[in-house]
Amino acid sequence: MCGIVGYIGPRQATPILVNGLRRLEYRGYDSAGVSVWQDGKSRVVRCQGKLQGLVEKLEKEPAPGCVGIGHTRWATHGRPSDTNAHPHKVGRVSVVHNGIIENHLKLRQELESAGAKFSSETDTEIVSHLIHQEFETGAKNLTDAVLGALKKVKGAYAIVVLDDNAPDTIVAAKNASPMVIGIGEGEHYVASDVTAILSETQEIIFTEEGEIVTLRKDGYSLTDLDGKEIERAPQTIRWTAAQAEKDGYRHYMAKEIHEQPRAVVDTLAGRIDLEHDNVTLDGIEVDVSNIKRIVMVACGTSYHSSLVGKFLIEDMSRIPVEVDLASEYRYRNPVIRKTDLVIAISQSGETADTMGAVQLAKAGGAKVLAISNVLESSIPRLADYAFYTHAGPEIGVASTKAFTTQLVSLALLAIHLGRQTGELAPERARKILAELVSLPNKMADVIEHGAQLQIIARRYGKAKGFLFMGRGNLYPIALEGALKLKEISYIHAEGYSAGEMKHGPIALIDENLPVVVLVPQGPLYDKVVSNLTEVRAREGKVIAIATRGDNDIGAIADEVVMIPDTLPELQPILAVLPLQQLSYYVADYLGTDIDQPRNLAKSVTVE
Ligand code: F6R
């Protein structure tokens, strides 16, 4: 999500850090900062806003020195501000951090009771305090202090630490957040992405989970968290800067499709309360005794996630849910009651129609909960409660990881509401929570099998139109599959409830129409199979998305894409992945501008 750079060597660190951060700015851009060591102590310069703000501040208050760490931030805990910007310095220790500390609430309480004074709202500052505490209680050197602190931390992180008393080292640690080491001649680098340091060196070591690096000017050591030495030779990376920004993928959309398992881990981080078979919603306390109805408002892909949300929330909490396009809701004089909870979903948090719907709902006295990916964006700021998906910046115009993390957020919300209304039994909640935890691996499994979608895309990519069909909670996924294909390949596509087929769209079917049918195992399987057979009987080309192990479907479909088994409630999260890949590969085959399709903008801030 955020970007990290560190340098140790004979040259001035600040220009190298700023140059690296500039290359990472696309990942997070609400604030930036550096900590650079000279003459016995490090100097921290931080600034809210774009990197240019930091550059201007550094011109006025330079930070000279040959050892330093830098960070560009995409806020997750604590709004964007100078004080929440990294590095966070406590005593002699400066820390930059990517990822999420899951047990941050507990650690913060413990540190505060031990007398620690916090100056920011971030989870990162906890790490600075913990390392400081390790020094106070006798840690011999920075590596030991970091190791001691990390034993207490749960979560996904990449951290880089600078110690005023040990300017000949930088220590970095990684757990489930990317981190690379750059090898130079008498100088070394650390960064969250190769992009940041590729202009300095092409000799790169990719670190793995639970590894810790101690960098010096003239060398480095890589160990595991028990201090055991690890040998790993550097690789020579010959990516161009543009390739590196996309982690070697050709498009942001491909990168973001592959980021989804990681993004879902971040959405879940710190929110699952297995002890009580429940979910903690970052302190959000919605009093269900006052809610008679939920109304969901959103646009585009976020509207499709709201449609899935209706299934999840009604099923688990039995609170009635209505879903509206924000652009319709705001102009149709809707009934708004004080007993309504309006859930507004917006990746960007800036969509004009969703904003208009939220203003209307608030004016009518309803409570509003916003689900967004962008901390402190307008819609969550306006809402009574804000819940963040933690997907990280989404650059490709076609939404992918924002969508799946919205679905996971809605599943968490549904569990929370269901446990409060008492309609969701603890055993069922436990089962769903366990399945949510196993989803990232299943998602990775689907995405890794993407080559098959590339073949299918080439086979059907010249079609004039596509039909997508699903039933129940997969009907919104059919809509989303059609929207993805339209957006980036410009092929006309329609999403339909499979049960509606005979009421009209069946007239479209002939041998030239590819029909994508979502038919995983579940309560509606037989019904969808009979819809699929009707397509086949009219010579439509059937691309079936089915559950691995379904041995019958191959006989009645032209193409079968298998996805792992999961609970029916969570199937949309897996089923949408091959549809994202299909649209990506069709667009790539047709040679359209995938990341910036014609006529579309990432954030629709006008009506
Ligand atoms: C589709 C897409 C758009 C957005 C819509 C709402 O891939 O990206 O349909 O989903 O413009 O945007 P947000 O979620 O930012 O309100």
Coordinates of C-alpha atoms and ligand atoms in Angstrom, one line a residue:
M1 CA 0.0 0.0 0.0
C2 CA 2.5 2.6 1.1
G3 CA 6.1 2.9 -0.3
I4 CA 9.4 2.5 1.5
V5 CA 13.0 3.4 0.6
G6 CA 16.2 3.2 2.6
Y7 CA 19.8 4.0 1.8
I8 CA 23.2 3.5 3.4
G9 CA 26.4 4.4 1.6
P10 CA 28.8 7.2 0.8
R11 CA 26.4 9.5 -1.0
Q12 CA 23.8 12.0 0.3
A13 CA 20.7 9.9 1.2
T14 CA 17.9 12.5 0.7
P15 CA 18.0 12.8 -3.1
I16 CA 18.1 9.0 -3.4
L17 CA 15.2 8.6 -1.0
V18 CA 13.1 11.3 -2.7
N19 CA 13.9 9.9 -6.1
G20 CA 12.8 6.4 -5.0
L21 CA 9.6 7.8 -3.3
R22 CA 8.7 9.6 -6.5
R23 CA 8.7 6.3 -8.3
L24 CA 6.4 4.9 -5.6
E25 CA 4.1 7.8 -5.3
Y26 CA 1.5 6.1 -7.5
R27 CA 1.0 3.6 -4.6
G28 CA 0.1 6.1 -1.9
Y29 CA 0.2 9.8 -1.8
D30 CA -1.4 11.3 1.2
S31 CA 1.8 12.1 3.0
A32 CA 5.5 11.5 2.9
G33 CA 8.6 11.8 5.1
V34 CA 12.3 11.0 5.6
S35 CA 14.6 10.4 8.5
V36 CA 18.2 11.0 7.7
W37 CA 21.2 10.6 10.1
Q38 CA 24.0 13.1 10.6
D39 CA 26.2 14.1 13.5
G40 CA 24.8 11.9 16.2
K41 CA 21.1 12.0 15.4
S42 CA 18.5 11.6 12.7
R43 CA 16.4 14.4 11.5
V44 CA 12.8 13.6 10.6
V45 CA 11.0 15.8 8.0
R46 CA 7.4 14.9 7.2
C47 CA 4.6 16.5 5.2
Q48 CA 1.0 15.8 4.5
G49 CA 0.0 15.8 0.8
K50 CA 1.9 14.9 -2.3
L51 CA 5.6 14.2 -2.3
Q52 CA 6.2 17.7 -3.8
G53 CA 5.2 19.1 -0.5
L54 CA 8.0 17.2 1.2
V55 CA 10.5 18.2 -1.5
E56 CA 9.6 21.9 -0.9
K57 CA 9.9 21.4 2.9
L58 CA 13.3 19.7 2.5
E59 CA 14.5 22.7 0.4
K60 CA 13.8 24.9 3.3
E61 CA 14.9 22.5 6.1
P62 CA 17.5 20.2 4.4
A63 CA 18.2 16.8 5.9
P64 CA 21.9 16.1 5.0
G65 CA 23.5 12.7 5.7
C66 CA 24.5 9.4 4.1
V67 CA 22.0 7.1 5.9
G68 CA 18.3 7.5 5.7
I69 CA 14.8 6.0 5.4
G70 CA 11.8 7.4 3.6
H71 CA 8.1 6.7 3.1
T72 CA 5.1 7.7 1.1
R73 CA 1.8 6.9 2.8
W74 CA -1.6 5.6 1.9
A75 CA -3.4 6.0 5.2
T76 CA -5.0 3.0 6.9
H77 CA -4.9 3.9 10.6
G78 CA -5.1 7.6 11.3
R79 CA -6.1 10.3 8.8
P80 CA -3.5 11.8 6.5
S81 CA -1.6 14.5 8.5
D82 CA 1.9 15.6 9.2
T83 CA 1.9 13.8 12.6
N84 CA 0.6 10.6 11.1
A85 CA 3.1 10.6 8.3
H86 CA 6.1 8.3 8.6
P87 CA 8.9 8.0 9.8
H88 CA 7.7 7.7 13.5
K89 CA 10.5 8.6 15.8
V90 CA 10.5 7.5 19.5
G91 CA 13.7 8.2 21.4
R92 CA 16.6 7.1 19.2
V93 CA 14.5 5.0 16.9
S94 CA 12.9 6.0 13.5
V95 CA 10.5 3.6 11.8
V96 CA 8.7 3.4 8.4
H97 CA 6.1 0.7 7.9
N98 CA 3.9 -0.8 5.3
G99 CA 1.0 -3.0 6.1
I100 CA -1.2 -3.4 9.1
I101 CA -0.4 -4.3 12.7
E102 CA -3.4 -6.5 13.6
N103 CA -3.1 -6.4 17.4
H104 CA -2.5 -2.6 17.5
L105 CA -5.3 -1.8 19.9
K106 CA -4.0 -4.2 22.6
L107 CA -0.4 -3.2 22.1
R108 CA -1.2 0.4 22.3
Q109 CA -3.1 0.0 25.5
E110 CA -0.2 -2.0 27.0
L111 CA 2.4 0.6 26.0
E112 CA 0.2 3.4 27.3
S113 CA -0.2 1.7 30.6
A114 CA 3.6 1.3 30.8
G115 CA 3.9 5.1 30.3
A116 CA 4.4 5.5 26.5
K117 CA 3.2 8.8 25.1
F118 CA 1.8 8.6 21.6
S119 CA 2.0 11.5 19.2
S120 CA 0.1 9.9 16.3
E121 CA -3.0 7.8 15.6
T122 CA -1.0 5.2 13.6
D123 CA -0.3 1.6 14.2
T124 CA 3.3 2.2 13.1
E125 CA 4.2 4.3 16.1
I126 CA 3.5 1.2 18.2
V127 CA 6.5 -0.5 16.5
S128 CA 8.7 2.5 17.3
H129 CA 7.7 2.3 21.0
L130 CA 8.2 -1.4 21.1
I131 CA 11.8 -1.1 19.7
H132 CA 12.5 1.8 22.0
Q133 CA 11.2 -0.4 24.9
E134 CA 13.6 -3.2 23.8
F135 CA 16.5 -0.8 24.1
E136 CA 15.3 0.4 27.5
T137 CA 15.2 -3.2 28.7
G138 CA 18.7 -4.1 27.5
A139 CA 18.7 -5.0 23.8
K140 CA 22.3 -5.0 22.7
N141 CA 21.9 -3.7 19.2
L142 CA 19.3 -2.6 16.7
T143 CA 18.8 -6.1 15.1
D144 CA 18.1 -7.6 18.5
A145 CA 15.8 -4.8 19.5
V146 CA 13.8 -5.2 16.2
L147 CA 13.6 -9.0 16.7
G148 CA 12.4 -8.5 20.3
A149 CA 9.7 -6.0 19.2
L150 CA 8.5 -8.2 16.3
K151 CA 7.8 -11.1 18.7
K152 CA 4.9 -9.0 20.1
V153 CA 3.5 -7.9 16.8
K154 CA 0.9 -9.7 14.8
G155 CA 0.0 -8.7 11.2
A156 CA 1.4 -8.0 7.8
Y157 CA 4.3 -5.6 7.7
A158 CA 7.5 -4.5 6.1
I159 CA 9.4 -2.2 8.4
V160 CA 12.7 -0.3 8.1
V161 CA 14.4 1.1 11.2
L162 CA 17.1 3.6 11.8
D163 CA 18.8 4.0 15.2
D164 CA 20.5 7.3 16.1
N165 CA 23.2 5.3 18.1
A166 CA 24.0 2.9 15.2
P167 CA 24.3 5.0 12.0
D168 CA 26.3 2.3 10.4
T169 CA 23.3 0.0 10.0
I170 CA 19.7 0.0 8.8
V171 CA 17.5 -2.9 9.9
A172 CA 14.5 -4.1 7.9
A173 CA 12.0 -6.9 8.5
K174 CA 9.3 -8.4 6.4
N175 CA 6.2 -10.4 7.0
A176 CA 3.6 -10.6 4.2
S177 CA 4.4 -7.2 2.8
P178 CA 6.9 -6.9 0.0
M179 CA 10.5 -5.9 0.6
V180 CA 13.6 -6.0 -1.5
I181 CA 17.3 -5.3 -0.9
G182 CA 19.4 -3.5 -3.5
I183 CA 23.1 -4.3 -3.7
G184 CA 25.5 -1.5 -4.8
E185 CA 29.3 -0.9 -4.7
G186 CA 29.9 0.1 -1.1
E187 CA 26.3 1.1 -0.7
H188 CA 23.0 -0.7 -0.1
Y189 CA 19.3 0.0 -0.5
V190 CA 16.1 -1.4 0.9
A191 CA 12.6 -0.7 -0.6
S192 CA 9.1 -2.0 -0.7
D193 CA 9.2 -2.3 -4.5
V194 CA 12.1 -2.7 -7.0
T195 CA 10.7 0.4 -8.8
A196 CA 12.1 2.6 -6.1
I197 CA 15.8 1.6 -6.5
L198 CA 16.1 0.3 -10.0
S199 CA 17.7 3.4 -11.3
E200 CA 20.4 2.9 -8.6
T201 CA 21.0 -0.9 -8.9
Q202 CA 19.7 -3.9 -10.8
E203 CA 21.1 -6.4 -8.3
I204 CA 18.2 -7.3 -6.2
I205 CA 17.4 -9.7 -3.4
F206 CA 13.7 -10.4 -2.8
T207 CA 13.1 -11.1 0.9
E208 CA 10.6 -13.7 2.1
E209 CA 8.2 -14.0 5.0
G210 CA 9.7 -13.7 8.5
E211 CA 13.1 -12.4 7.3
I212 CA 15.2 -9.7 8.8
V213 CA 18.0 -7.8 7.0
T214 CA 20.8 -5.8 8.6
L215 CA 22.3 -3.4 6.0
R216 CA 25.7 -1.8 6.2
K217 CA 27.6 0.3 3.7
D218 CA 29.8 -2.6 2.8
G219 CA 27.6 -5.6 3.3
Y220 CA 24.4 -7.0 4.6
S221 CA 23.1 -10.0 6.5
L222 CA 19.8 -11.8 6.0
T223 CA 18.4 -14.0 8.8
D224 CA 15.2 -15.5 9.9
L225 CA 13.4 -14.2 13.0
D226 CA 15.4 -16.6 15.2
G227 CA 18.6 -15.0 13.9
K228 CA 19.6 -18.0 11.7
E229 CA 21.7 -16.9 8.6
I230 CA 20.0 -17.2 5.2
E231 CA 22.0 -17.4 2.0
R232 CA 20.3 -15.9 -1.1
A233 CA 22.1 -14.7 -4.2
P234 CA 20.9 -11.4 -5.8
Q235 CA 19.1 -11.5 -9.1
T236 CA 19.7 -9.1 -11.9
I237 CA 16.5 -7.3 -12.7
R238 CA 16.3 -5.9 -16.2
W239 CA 12.8 -4.3 -16.0
T240 CA 12.2 -0.8 -17.3
A241 CA 10.9 1.7 -14.7
A242 CA 7.4 1.4 -16.3
Q243 CA 7.5 -2.4 -16.0
A244 CA 8.7 -2.2 -12.4
E245 CA 5.9 0.0 -11.4
K246 CA 3.5 -2.7 -12.4
D247 CA 5.7 -5.4 -10.7
G248 CA 6.6 -6.8 -14.1
Y249 CA 3.0 -7.1 -15.3
R250 CA 2.1 -5.3 -18.5
H251 CA -0.9 -3.5 -17.0
Y252 CA -2.0 -2.2 -13.6
M253 CA -5.2 -4.2 -14.0
A254 CA -3.2 -7.5 -14.3
K255 CA -1.1 -6.5 -11.2
E256 CA -4.3 -5.6 -9.3
I257 CA -6.0 -8.9 -10.2
H258 CA -2.9 -10.7 -8.8
E259 CA -2.9 -8.5 -5.7
Q260 CA -6.4 -9.6 -4.6
P261 CA -5.4 -12.5 -2.2
R262 CA -3.0 -10.1 -0.4
A263 CA -5.7 -7.3 -0.4
V264 CA -8.2 -9.6 1.1
V265 CA -5.7 -10.6 3.9
D266 CA -5.5 -6.9 4.6
T267 CA -9.3 -6.4 4.7
L268 CA -9.5 -9.2 7.2
A269 CA -6.5 -8.2 9.3
G270 CA -7.4 -7.5 12.9
R271 CA -11.1 -7.8 12.3
I272 CA -11.9 -11.4 13.0
D273 CA -12.7 -12.2 16.6
L274 CA -12.5 -16.0 16.8
E275 CA -13.0 -16.0 20.6
H276 CA -16.6 -14.7 20.2
D277 CA -17.3 -16.0 16.7
N278 CA -17.7 -12.4 15.7
V279 CA -16.1 -9.5 13.9
T280 CA -14.7 -6.3 15.2
L281 CA -15.5 -3.4 12.9
D282 CA -12.7 -0.9 13.9
G283 CA -14.8 0.4 16.8
I284 CA -18.0 0.9 14.7
E285 CA -21.0 0.2 17.0
V286 CA -24.2 0.1 14.9
D287 CA -27.1 -0.4 17.3
V288 CA -29.3 -2.9 15.4
S289 CA -32.2 -2.4 17.8
N290 CA -32.8 1.0 16.0
I291 CA -32.5 -0.4 12.5
K292 CA -35.7 -1.4 10.7
R293 CA -34.2 -1.5 7.2
I294 CA -30.9 -1.1 5.4
V295 CA -30.7 0.8 2.1
M296 CA -27.5 0.4 0.0
V297 CA -26.5 3.0 -2.5
A298 CA -23.6 2.9 -4.9
C299 CA -22.6 3.1 -8.6
G300 CA -21.0 0.8 -11.1
T301 CA -18.9 -2.0 -9.7
S302 CA -19.6 -0.8 -6.2
Y303 CA -23.4 -1.2 -6.9
H304 CA -22.8 -4.8 -7.9
S305 CA -21.1 -5.4 -4.6
S306 CA -24.1 -3.9 -2.9
L307 CA -26.3 -6.4 -4.7
V308 CA -24.2 -9.2 -3.2
G309 CA -24.3 -7.4 0.1
K310 CA -28.1 -7.7 0.2
F311 CA -27.8 -11.5 0.1
L312 CA -25.2 -11.5 2.8
I313 CA -26.9 -9.1 5.2
E314 CA -30.5 -10.4 4.8
D315 CA -29.3 -14.0 5.1
M316 CA -27.3 -13.5 8.2
S317 CA -29.1 -10.7 10.1
R318 CA -32.7 -11.0 8.6
I319 CA -32.7 -7.2 8.4
P320 CA -34.5 -6.2 5.1
V321 CA -32.2 -4.6 2.6
E322 CA -32.9 -2.5 -0.5
V323 CA -30.3 -1.7 -3.0
D324 CA -30.4 1.4 -5.2
L325 CA -28.2 3.0 -7.8
A326 CA -27.1 6.2 -6.1
S327 CA -27.9 8.2 -9.2
E328 CA -31.6 6.9 -9.1
Y329 CA -32.0 7.1 -5.3
R330 CA -31.0 10.7 -5.1
Y331 CA -33.6 11.9 -7.6
R332 CA -36.6 9.6 -6.9
N333 CA -37.9 11.1 -3.7
P334 CA -37.1 7.9 -1.7
V335 CA -38.7 7.1 1.6
I336 CA -36.1 7.8 4.3
R337 CA -36.6 7.0 7.9
K338 CA -34.7 7.6 11.1
T339 CA -34.7 3.8 11.5
D340 CA -32.9 3.3 8.2
L341 CA -29.2 2.5 8.0
V342 CA -27.9 3.6 4.6
I343 CA -24.7 1.9 3.5
A344 CA -22.9 3.8 0.8
I345 CA -20.1 1.9 -1.0
S346 CA -17.5 3.8 -3.0
Q347 CA -13.9 2.7 -3.8
S348 CA -12.8 6.3 -4.3
G349 CA -15.0 7.8 -1.7
E350 CA -15.6 10.7 -4.1
T351 CA -18.3 9.6 -6.6
A352 CA -20.7 12.5 -7.0
D353 CA -23.9 10.5 -7.2
T354 CA -23.0 8.4 -4.2
M355 CA -22.1 11.6 -2.3
G356 CA -25.5 13.1 -3.3
A357 CA -27.3 10.0 -2.1
V358 CA -25.5 10.2 1.3
Q359 CA -26.3 13.9 1.7
L360 CA -30.0 13.1 1.0
A361 CA -30.1 10.2 3.4
K362 CA -28.5 12.3 6.1
A363 CA -30.9 15.1 5.6
G364 CA -33.7 12.6 6.0
G365 CA -32.4 11.6 9.4
A366 CA -30.9 8.1 8.4
K367 CA -27.6 6.9 9.8
V368 CA -25.0 6.4 7.1
L369 CA -22.2 3.8 7.0
A370 CA -19.6 4.3 4.3
I371 CA -17.5 1.5 2.9
S372 CA -14.5 2.9 1.0
N373 CA -10.9 2.3 0.0
V374 CA -9.6 5.8 0.5
L375 CA -9.1 7.0 4.0
E376 CA -10.6 10.4 4.8
S377 CA -12.2 10.7 1.3
S378 CA -15.4 12.8 1.1
I379 CA -18.0 10.1 1.5
P380 CA -16.6 8.4 4.6
R381 CA -16.0 11.8 6.1
L382 CA -19.6 12.7 5.6
A383 CA -20.9 9.4 6.9
D384 CA -21.7 8.6 10.5
Y385 CA -19.5 5.5 10.4
A386 CA -16.6 4.6 8.0
F387 CA -15.3 1.2 7.2
Y388 CA -12.2 0.8 5.0
T389 CA -11.5 -2.0 2.7
H390 CA -7.7 -1.7 2.8
A391 CA -7.3 -2.8 -0.8
G392 CA -4.5 -0.3 -1.4
P393 CA -4.4 2.1 -4.3
E394 CA -6.3 0.9 -7.4
I395 CA -4.8 2.5 -10.5
G396 CA -6.5 0.5 -13.3
V397 CA -9.8 2.1 -14.2
A398 CA -11.6 -1.3 -14.2
S399 CA -12.2 -2.1 -10.6
T400 CA -10.9 -5.5 -9.5
K401 CA -9.3 -5.7 -6.0
A402 CA -11.6 -2.9 -4.8
F403 CA -14.6 -5.1 -5.7
T404 CA -13.4 -8.3 -3.9
T405 CA -12.4 -6.4 -0.8
Q406 CA -15.8 -4.7 -0.8
L407 CA -17.4 -8.2 -0.9
V408 CA -15.2 -9.3 2.0
S409 CA -16.1 -6.2 4.0
L410 CA -19.8 -6.8 3.4
A411 CA -19.4 -10.4 4.6
L412 CA -17.7 -9.1 7.8
L413 CA -20.5 -6.5 8.3
A414 CA -23.2 -9.1 7.7
I415 CA -21.6 -11.4 10.3
H416 CA -21.4 -8.5 12.8
L417 CA -25.1 -7.6 12.2
G418 CA -26.2 -11.2 12.3
R419 CA -24.5 -11.8 15.6
Q420 CA -26.1 -8.7 17.0
T421 CA -29.6 -9.5 15.9
G422 CA -29.0 -13.1 17.1
E423 CA -30.0 -14.5 13.7
L424 CA -26.5 -15.8 13.0
A425 CA -25.7 -18.8 15.3
P426 CA -22.1 -18.9 16.6
E427 CA -21.4 -22.2 14.9
R428 CA -22.4 -20.8 11.5
A429 CA -20.5 -17.5 12.1
R430 CA -17.4 -19.6 13.0
K431 CA -17.7 -21.6 9.8
I432 CA -18.0 -18.5 7.6
L433 CA -15.1 -16.8 9.4
A434 CA -12.9 -19.9 8.9
E435 CA -13.8 -19.9 5.2
L436 CA -13.1 -16.2 4.9
V437 CA -9.6 -16.9 6.3
S438 CA -9.0 -19.6 3.7
L439 CA -10.3 -17.5 0.8
P440 CA -7.0 -15.7 -0.1
N441 CA -5.3 -19.1 -0.8
K442 CA -8.3 -20.2 -2.9
M443 CA -8.3 -16.9 -4.7
A444 CA -4.6 -17.3 -5.5
D445 CA -5.3 -20.8 -6.8
V446 CA -8.0 -19.4 -9.3
I447 CA -5.7 -16.5 -10.4
E448 CA -2.8 -18.9 -11.0
H449 CA -4.9 -20.9 -13.4
G450 CA -5.5 -17.7 -15.5
A451 CA -3.7 -19.1 -18.6
Q452 CA -6.9 -21.0 -19.5
L453 CA -8.8 -17.7 -19.7
Q454 CA -6.2 -16.4 -22.1
I455 CA -6.9 -19.3 -24.4
I456 CA -10.7 -18.8 -24.1
A457 CA -10.3 -15.1 -24.7
R458 CA -8.5 -15.8 -28.0
R459 CA -11.2 -18.3 -29.0
Y460 CA -14.1 -16.0 -28.4
G461 CA -12.5 -12.5 -28.4
K462 CA -13.8 -11.6 -31.8
A463 CA -17.5 -12.1 -30.9
K464 CA -19.8 -9.2 -31.3
G465 CA -21.4 -9.7 -27.9
F466 CA -21.3 -11.8 -24.8
L467 CA -24.0 -12.9 -22.3
F468 CA -23.2 -13.5 -18.6
M469 CA -25.7 -15.5 -16.5
G470 CA -25.9 -16.4 -12.9
R471 CA -28.6 -16.9 -10.2
G472 CA -29.0 -15.8 -6.6
N473 CA -25.9 -14.1 -5.3
L474 CA -24.1 -14.9 -8.6
Y475 CA -26.5 -12.8 -10.6
P476 CA -24.7 -9.6 -9.5
I477 CA -21.4 -11.3 -10.6
A478 CA -22.9 -11.9 -14.0
L479 CA -23.6 -8.1 -14.1
E480 CA -20.1 -7.4 -13.0
G481 CA -18.6 -9.8 -15.6
A482 CA -20.5 -8.0 -18.3
L483 CA -19.5 -4.6 -17.0
K484 CA -15.8 -5.5 -16.9
L485 CA -15.9 -6.8 -20.5
K486 CA -17.7 -3.8 -21.8
E487 CA -15.4 -1.3 -20.1
I488 CA -12.1 -2.5 -21.3
S489 CA -12.8 -4.5 -24.5
Y490 CA -15.7 -2.4 -25.8
I491 CA -17.6 -5.6 -26.7
H492 CA -21.3 -5.3 -25.9
A493 CA -22.2 -7.6 -23.0
E494 CA -25.2 -8.2 -20.9
G495 CA -25.6 -9.7 -17.4
Y496 CA -28.8 -11.6 -16.8
S497 CA -30.3 -13.7 -14.0
A498 CA -30.3 -17.1 -15.6
G499 CA -34.0 -17.5 -14.6
E500 CA -34.9 -14.5 -16.8
M501 CA -33.4 -16.0 -19.9
K502 CA -36.6 -17.3 -21.4
H503 CA -38.3 -13.9 -20.8
G504 CA -36.3 -12.3 -23.6
P505 CA -32.5 -12.7 -24.0
I506 CA -33.0 -16.3 -25.3
A507 CA -33.8 -14.6 -28.6
L508 CA -30.2 -13.5 -28.8
I509 CA -28.7 -17.0 -28.7
D510 CA -27.1 -18.5 -31.7
E511 CA -23.8 -20.1 -32.6
N512 CA -22.0 -16.7 -32.5
L513 CA -22.9 -15.8 -28.9
P514 CA -20.6 -16.8 -26.1
V515 CA -22.5 -17.3 -22.9
V516 CA -20.6 -17.3 -19.6
V517 CA -22.6 -19.3 -17.1
L518 CA -21.8 -19.2 -13.4
V519 CA -22.7 -22.7 -12.3
P520 CA -20.8 -23.7 -9.1
Q521 CA -22.2 -26.3 -6.8
G522 CA -24.9 -24.9 -4.6
P523 CA -28.6 -24.7 -4.0
L524 CA -29.4 -23.4 -7.5
Y525 CA -27.0 -25.7 -9.4
D526 CA -29.7 -27.9 -11.1
K527 CA -31.7 -24.8 -12.1
V528 CA -28.7 -23.2 -13.7
V529 CA -27.7 -26.4 -15.4
S530 CA -31.1 -26.5 -17.1
N531 CA -30.7 -22.8 -18.2
L532 CA -27.3 -23.8 -19.6
T533 CA -28.8 -26.7 -21.5
E534 CA -31.3 -24.3 -23.1
V535 CA -28.4 -22.2 -24.3
R536 CA -26.6 -25.2 -25.7
A537 CA -29.8 -26.4 -27.5
R538 CA -29.8 -23.1 -29.4
E539 CA -26.1 -23.6 -30.3
G540 CA -24.9 -20.8 -28.0
K541 CA -21.3 -21.3 -26.9
V542 CA -21.2 -22.1 -23.2
I543 CA -18.3 -21.0 -21.0
A544 CA -19.1 -22.5 -17.6
I545 CA -17.6 -21.4 -14.3
A546 CA -18.0 -24.5 -12.2
T547 CA -16.7 -26.1 -9.0
R548 CA -13.6 -28.2 -9.2
G549 CA -14.7 -31.8 -9.1
D550 CA -17.9 -31.3 -11.1
N551 CA -17.4 -34.2 -13.6
D552 CA -20.7 -33.7 -15.4
I553 CA -20.4 -30.1 -16.5
G554 CA -17.8 -30.9 -19.2
A555 CA -20.4 -32.8 -21.2
I556 CA -22.7 -29.8 -21.5
A557 CA -20.4 -26.9 -21.8
D558 CA -17.9 -25.8 -24.5
E559 CA -15.4 -24.5 -22.0
V560 CA -15.2 -25.2 -18.3
V561 CA -13.3 -23.1 -15.8
M562 CA -13.0 -24.7 -12.5
I563 CA -12.9 -22.8 -9.2
P564 CA -12.3 -24.3 -5.7
D565 CA -15.2 -25.2 -3.5
T566 CA -16.4 -22.7 -1.0
L567 CA -19.5 -21.8 1.0
P568 CA -22.3 -20.6 -1.3
E569 CA -22.4 -17.3 0.6
L570 CA -18.8 -16.6 -0.4
Q571 CA -18.9 -18.0 -4.0
P572 CA -19.1 -14.5 -5.6
I573 CA -15.6 -13.7 -4.3
L574 CA -14.1 -16.6 -6.2
A575 CA -16.5 -16.6 -9.2
V576 CA -15.7 -13.1 -10.2
L577 CA -12.0 -13.7 -10.6
P578 CA -12.1 -15.7 -13.9
L579 CA -14.5 -13.0 -15.3
Q580 CA -12.0 -10.3 -14.5
Q581 CA -9.3 -12.4 -16.2
L582 CA -11.5 -13.1 -19.2
S583 CA -12.2 -9.4 -19.8
Y584 CA -8.5 -8.6 -19.3
Y585 CA -7.4 -11.2 -21.8
V586 CA -10.1 -10.3 -24.4
A587 CA -9.1 -6.6 -24.1
D588 CA -5.4 -7.5 -24.4
Y589 CA -6.1 -9.7 -27.5
L590 CA -8.1 -6.8 -29.1
G591 CA -5.3 -4.4 -28.2
T592 CA -7.4 -1.8 -26.3
D593 CA -6.1 0.6 -23.7
I594 CA -6.7 -1.7 -20.7
D595 CA -5.7 0.6 -17.8
Q596 CA -7.3 3.8 -19.2
P597 CA -10.3 2.7 -21.4
R598 CA -11.8 5.3 -23.6
N599 CA -14.3 7.7 -22.1
L600 CA -13.8 6.4 -18.5
A601 CA -12.3 8.1 -15.4
K602 CA -11.2 6.4 -12.2
S603 CA -13.1 8.7 -10.0
V604 CA -16.4 10.1 -11.3
T605 CA -16.7 13.3 -9.3
V606 CA -19.3 15.0 -11.6
E607 CA -22.8 13.9 -12.3
Ligands
F6R1 C1 -16.0 -0.3 -12.9 C2 -15.8 0.9 -12.2 C3 -16.9 1.9 -12.0 C4 -16.9 2.3 -10.5 C5 -17.9 3.4 -10.3 C6 -18.1 3.7 -8.8 O1 -14.9 -1.1 -13.1 O2 -14.7 1.1 -11.7 O3 -18.1 1.4 -12.4 O4 -17.2 1.2 -9.7 O5 -17.6 4.5 -11.0 O6 -16.9 4.2 -8.3 P1 -16.6 4.3 -6.7 O7 -16.6 2.9 -6.2 O8 -15.3 4.9 -6.6 O9 -17.7 5.1 -6.1

